[in-house]
PDB file of C-alpha atoms in Angstrom:
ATOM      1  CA  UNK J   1       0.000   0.000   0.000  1.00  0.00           C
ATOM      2  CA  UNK J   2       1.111   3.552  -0.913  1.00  0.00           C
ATOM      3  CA  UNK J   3       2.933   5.409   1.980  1.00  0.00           C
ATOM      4  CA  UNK J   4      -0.027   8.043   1.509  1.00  0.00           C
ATOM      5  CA  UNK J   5      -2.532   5.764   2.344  1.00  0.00           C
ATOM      6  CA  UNK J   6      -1.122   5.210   5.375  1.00  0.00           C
ATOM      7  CA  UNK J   7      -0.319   8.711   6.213  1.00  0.00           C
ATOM      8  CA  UNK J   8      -4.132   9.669   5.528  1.00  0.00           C
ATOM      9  CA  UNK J   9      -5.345   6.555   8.222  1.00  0.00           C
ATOM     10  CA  UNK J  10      -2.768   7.987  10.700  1.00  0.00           C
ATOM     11  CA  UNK J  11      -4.133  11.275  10.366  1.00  0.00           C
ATOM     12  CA  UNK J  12      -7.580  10.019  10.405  1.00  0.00           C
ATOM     13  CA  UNK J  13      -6.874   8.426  14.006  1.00  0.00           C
ATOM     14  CA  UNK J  14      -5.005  11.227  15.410  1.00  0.00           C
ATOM     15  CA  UNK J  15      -8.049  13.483  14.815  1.00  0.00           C
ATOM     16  CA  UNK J  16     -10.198  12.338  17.458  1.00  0.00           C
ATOM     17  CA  UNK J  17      -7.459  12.099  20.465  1.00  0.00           C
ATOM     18  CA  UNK J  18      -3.551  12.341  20.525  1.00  0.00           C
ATOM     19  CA  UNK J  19      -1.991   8.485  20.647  1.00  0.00           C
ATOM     20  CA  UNK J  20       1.380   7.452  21.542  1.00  0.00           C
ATOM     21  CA  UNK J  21       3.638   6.271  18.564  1.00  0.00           C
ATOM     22  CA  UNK J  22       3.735   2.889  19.416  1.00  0.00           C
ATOM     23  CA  UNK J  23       0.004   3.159  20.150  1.00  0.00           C
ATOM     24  CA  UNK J  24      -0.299   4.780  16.809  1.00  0.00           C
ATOM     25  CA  UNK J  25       1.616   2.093  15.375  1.00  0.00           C
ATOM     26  CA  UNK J  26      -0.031  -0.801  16.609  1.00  0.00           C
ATOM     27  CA  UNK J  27      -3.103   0.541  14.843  1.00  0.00           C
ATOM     28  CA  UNK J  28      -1.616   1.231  11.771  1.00  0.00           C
ATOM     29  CA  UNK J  29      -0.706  -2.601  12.048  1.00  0.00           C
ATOM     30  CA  UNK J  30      -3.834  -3.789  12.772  1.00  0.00           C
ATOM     31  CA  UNK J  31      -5.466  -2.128   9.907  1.00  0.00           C
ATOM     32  CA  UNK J  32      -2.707  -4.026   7.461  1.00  0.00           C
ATOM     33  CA  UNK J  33       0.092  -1.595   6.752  1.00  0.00           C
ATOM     34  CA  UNK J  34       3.798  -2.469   6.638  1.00  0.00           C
ATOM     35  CA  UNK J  35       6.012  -1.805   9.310  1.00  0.00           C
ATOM     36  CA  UNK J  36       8.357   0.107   7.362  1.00  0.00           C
ATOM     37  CA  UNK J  37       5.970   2.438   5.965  1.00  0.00           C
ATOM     38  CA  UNK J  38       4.628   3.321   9.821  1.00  0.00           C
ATOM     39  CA  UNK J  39       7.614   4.084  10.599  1.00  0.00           C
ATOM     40  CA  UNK J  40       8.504   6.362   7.778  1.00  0.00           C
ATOM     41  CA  UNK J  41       4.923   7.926   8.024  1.00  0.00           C
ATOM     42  CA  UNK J  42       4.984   8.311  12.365  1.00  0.00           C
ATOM     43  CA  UNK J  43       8.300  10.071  12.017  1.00  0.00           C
ATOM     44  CA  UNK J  44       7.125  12.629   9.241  1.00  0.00           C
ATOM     45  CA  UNK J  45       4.204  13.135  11.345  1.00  0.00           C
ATOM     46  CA  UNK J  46       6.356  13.916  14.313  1.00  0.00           C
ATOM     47  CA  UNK J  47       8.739  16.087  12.476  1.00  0.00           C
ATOM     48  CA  UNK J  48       5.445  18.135  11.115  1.00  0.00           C
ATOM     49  CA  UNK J  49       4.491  18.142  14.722  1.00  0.00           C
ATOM     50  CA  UNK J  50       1.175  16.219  14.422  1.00  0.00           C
ATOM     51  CA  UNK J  51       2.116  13.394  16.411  1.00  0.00           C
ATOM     52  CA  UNK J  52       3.691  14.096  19.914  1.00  0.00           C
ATOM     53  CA  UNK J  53       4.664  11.733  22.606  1.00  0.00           C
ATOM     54  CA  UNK J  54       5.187  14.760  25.015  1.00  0.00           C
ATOM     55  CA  UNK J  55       1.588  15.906  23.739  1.00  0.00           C
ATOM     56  CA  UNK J  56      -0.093  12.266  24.551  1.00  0.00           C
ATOM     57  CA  UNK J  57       1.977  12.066  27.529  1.00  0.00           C
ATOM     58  CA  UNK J  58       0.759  15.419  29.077  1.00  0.00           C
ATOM     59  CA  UNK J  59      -3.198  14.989  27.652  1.00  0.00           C
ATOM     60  CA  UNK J  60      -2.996  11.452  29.561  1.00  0.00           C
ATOM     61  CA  UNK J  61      -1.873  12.854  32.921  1.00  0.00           C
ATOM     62  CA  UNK J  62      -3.954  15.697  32.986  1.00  0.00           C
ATOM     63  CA  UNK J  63      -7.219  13.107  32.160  1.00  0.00           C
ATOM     64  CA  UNK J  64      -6.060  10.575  34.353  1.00  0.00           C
ATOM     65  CA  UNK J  65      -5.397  13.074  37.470  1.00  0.00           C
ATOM     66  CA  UNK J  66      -8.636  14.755  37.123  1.00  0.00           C
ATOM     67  CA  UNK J  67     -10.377  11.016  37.259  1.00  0.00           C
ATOM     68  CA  UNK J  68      -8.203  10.098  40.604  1.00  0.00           C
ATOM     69  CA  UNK J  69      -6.003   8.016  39.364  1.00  0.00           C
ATOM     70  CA  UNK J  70      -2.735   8.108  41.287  1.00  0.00           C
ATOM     71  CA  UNK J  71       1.064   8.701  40.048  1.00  0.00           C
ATOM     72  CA  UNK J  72       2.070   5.497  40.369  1.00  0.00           C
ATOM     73  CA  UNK J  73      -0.703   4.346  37.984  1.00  0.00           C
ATOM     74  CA  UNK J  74      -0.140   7.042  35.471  1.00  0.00           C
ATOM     75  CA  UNK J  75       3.387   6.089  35.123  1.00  0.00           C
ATOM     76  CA  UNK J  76       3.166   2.331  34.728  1.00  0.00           C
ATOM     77  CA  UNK J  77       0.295   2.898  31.534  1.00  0.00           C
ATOM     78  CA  UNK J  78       2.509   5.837  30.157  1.00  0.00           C
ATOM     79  CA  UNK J  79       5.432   3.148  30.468  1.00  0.00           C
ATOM     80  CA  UNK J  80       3.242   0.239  28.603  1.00  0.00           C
ATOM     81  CA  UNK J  81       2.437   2.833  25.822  1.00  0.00           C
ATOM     82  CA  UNK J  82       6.390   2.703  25.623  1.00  0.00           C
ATOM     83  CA  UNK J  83       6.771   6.840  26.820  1.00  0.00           C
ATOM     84  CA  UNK J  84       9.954   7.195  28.276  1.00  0.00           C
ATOM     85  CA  UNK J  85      10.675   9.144  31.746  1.00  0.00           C
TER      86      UNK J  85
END
């Protein structure tokens, strides 16, 4: 599939809520797209600042916190959607 294709899905899932990378990758997976081409696509996306681990990371504290989930929580789930520290 054309690298366009996939960068018009990604773009499609980003508009209703930020997602991680790899959370945006394992979608882009699911729906059939090559690895290779994610990869390409999430790091174009990044550098045109549309995707943004910082972003995600930030939107999911903020949610989280106002639903009273505690720290330790938060971290672990920002740590399975692979965010670093």
């Amino acid at each position: 599939m054309a690298e366009a294709a996939v960068k018009d899905r990604a773009i499609q899932i980003l508009r209703y809520r930020e997602h991680s990378a790899w959370g945006l990758s394992c979608k882009l997976q699911q729906r059939g797209f090559a690895q290779d081409q994610i990869l390409e696509v999430i790091a174009a996306l990044q550098e045109e600042g549309l995707q943004s681990d910082q972003r995600y990371a930030e939107a999911y504290v903020r949610y989280r916190s106002q639903r009273g989930f505690g720290p330790y929580y938060v971290q672990q789930m920002l740590q399975a959607e692979k965010i670093s520290e």
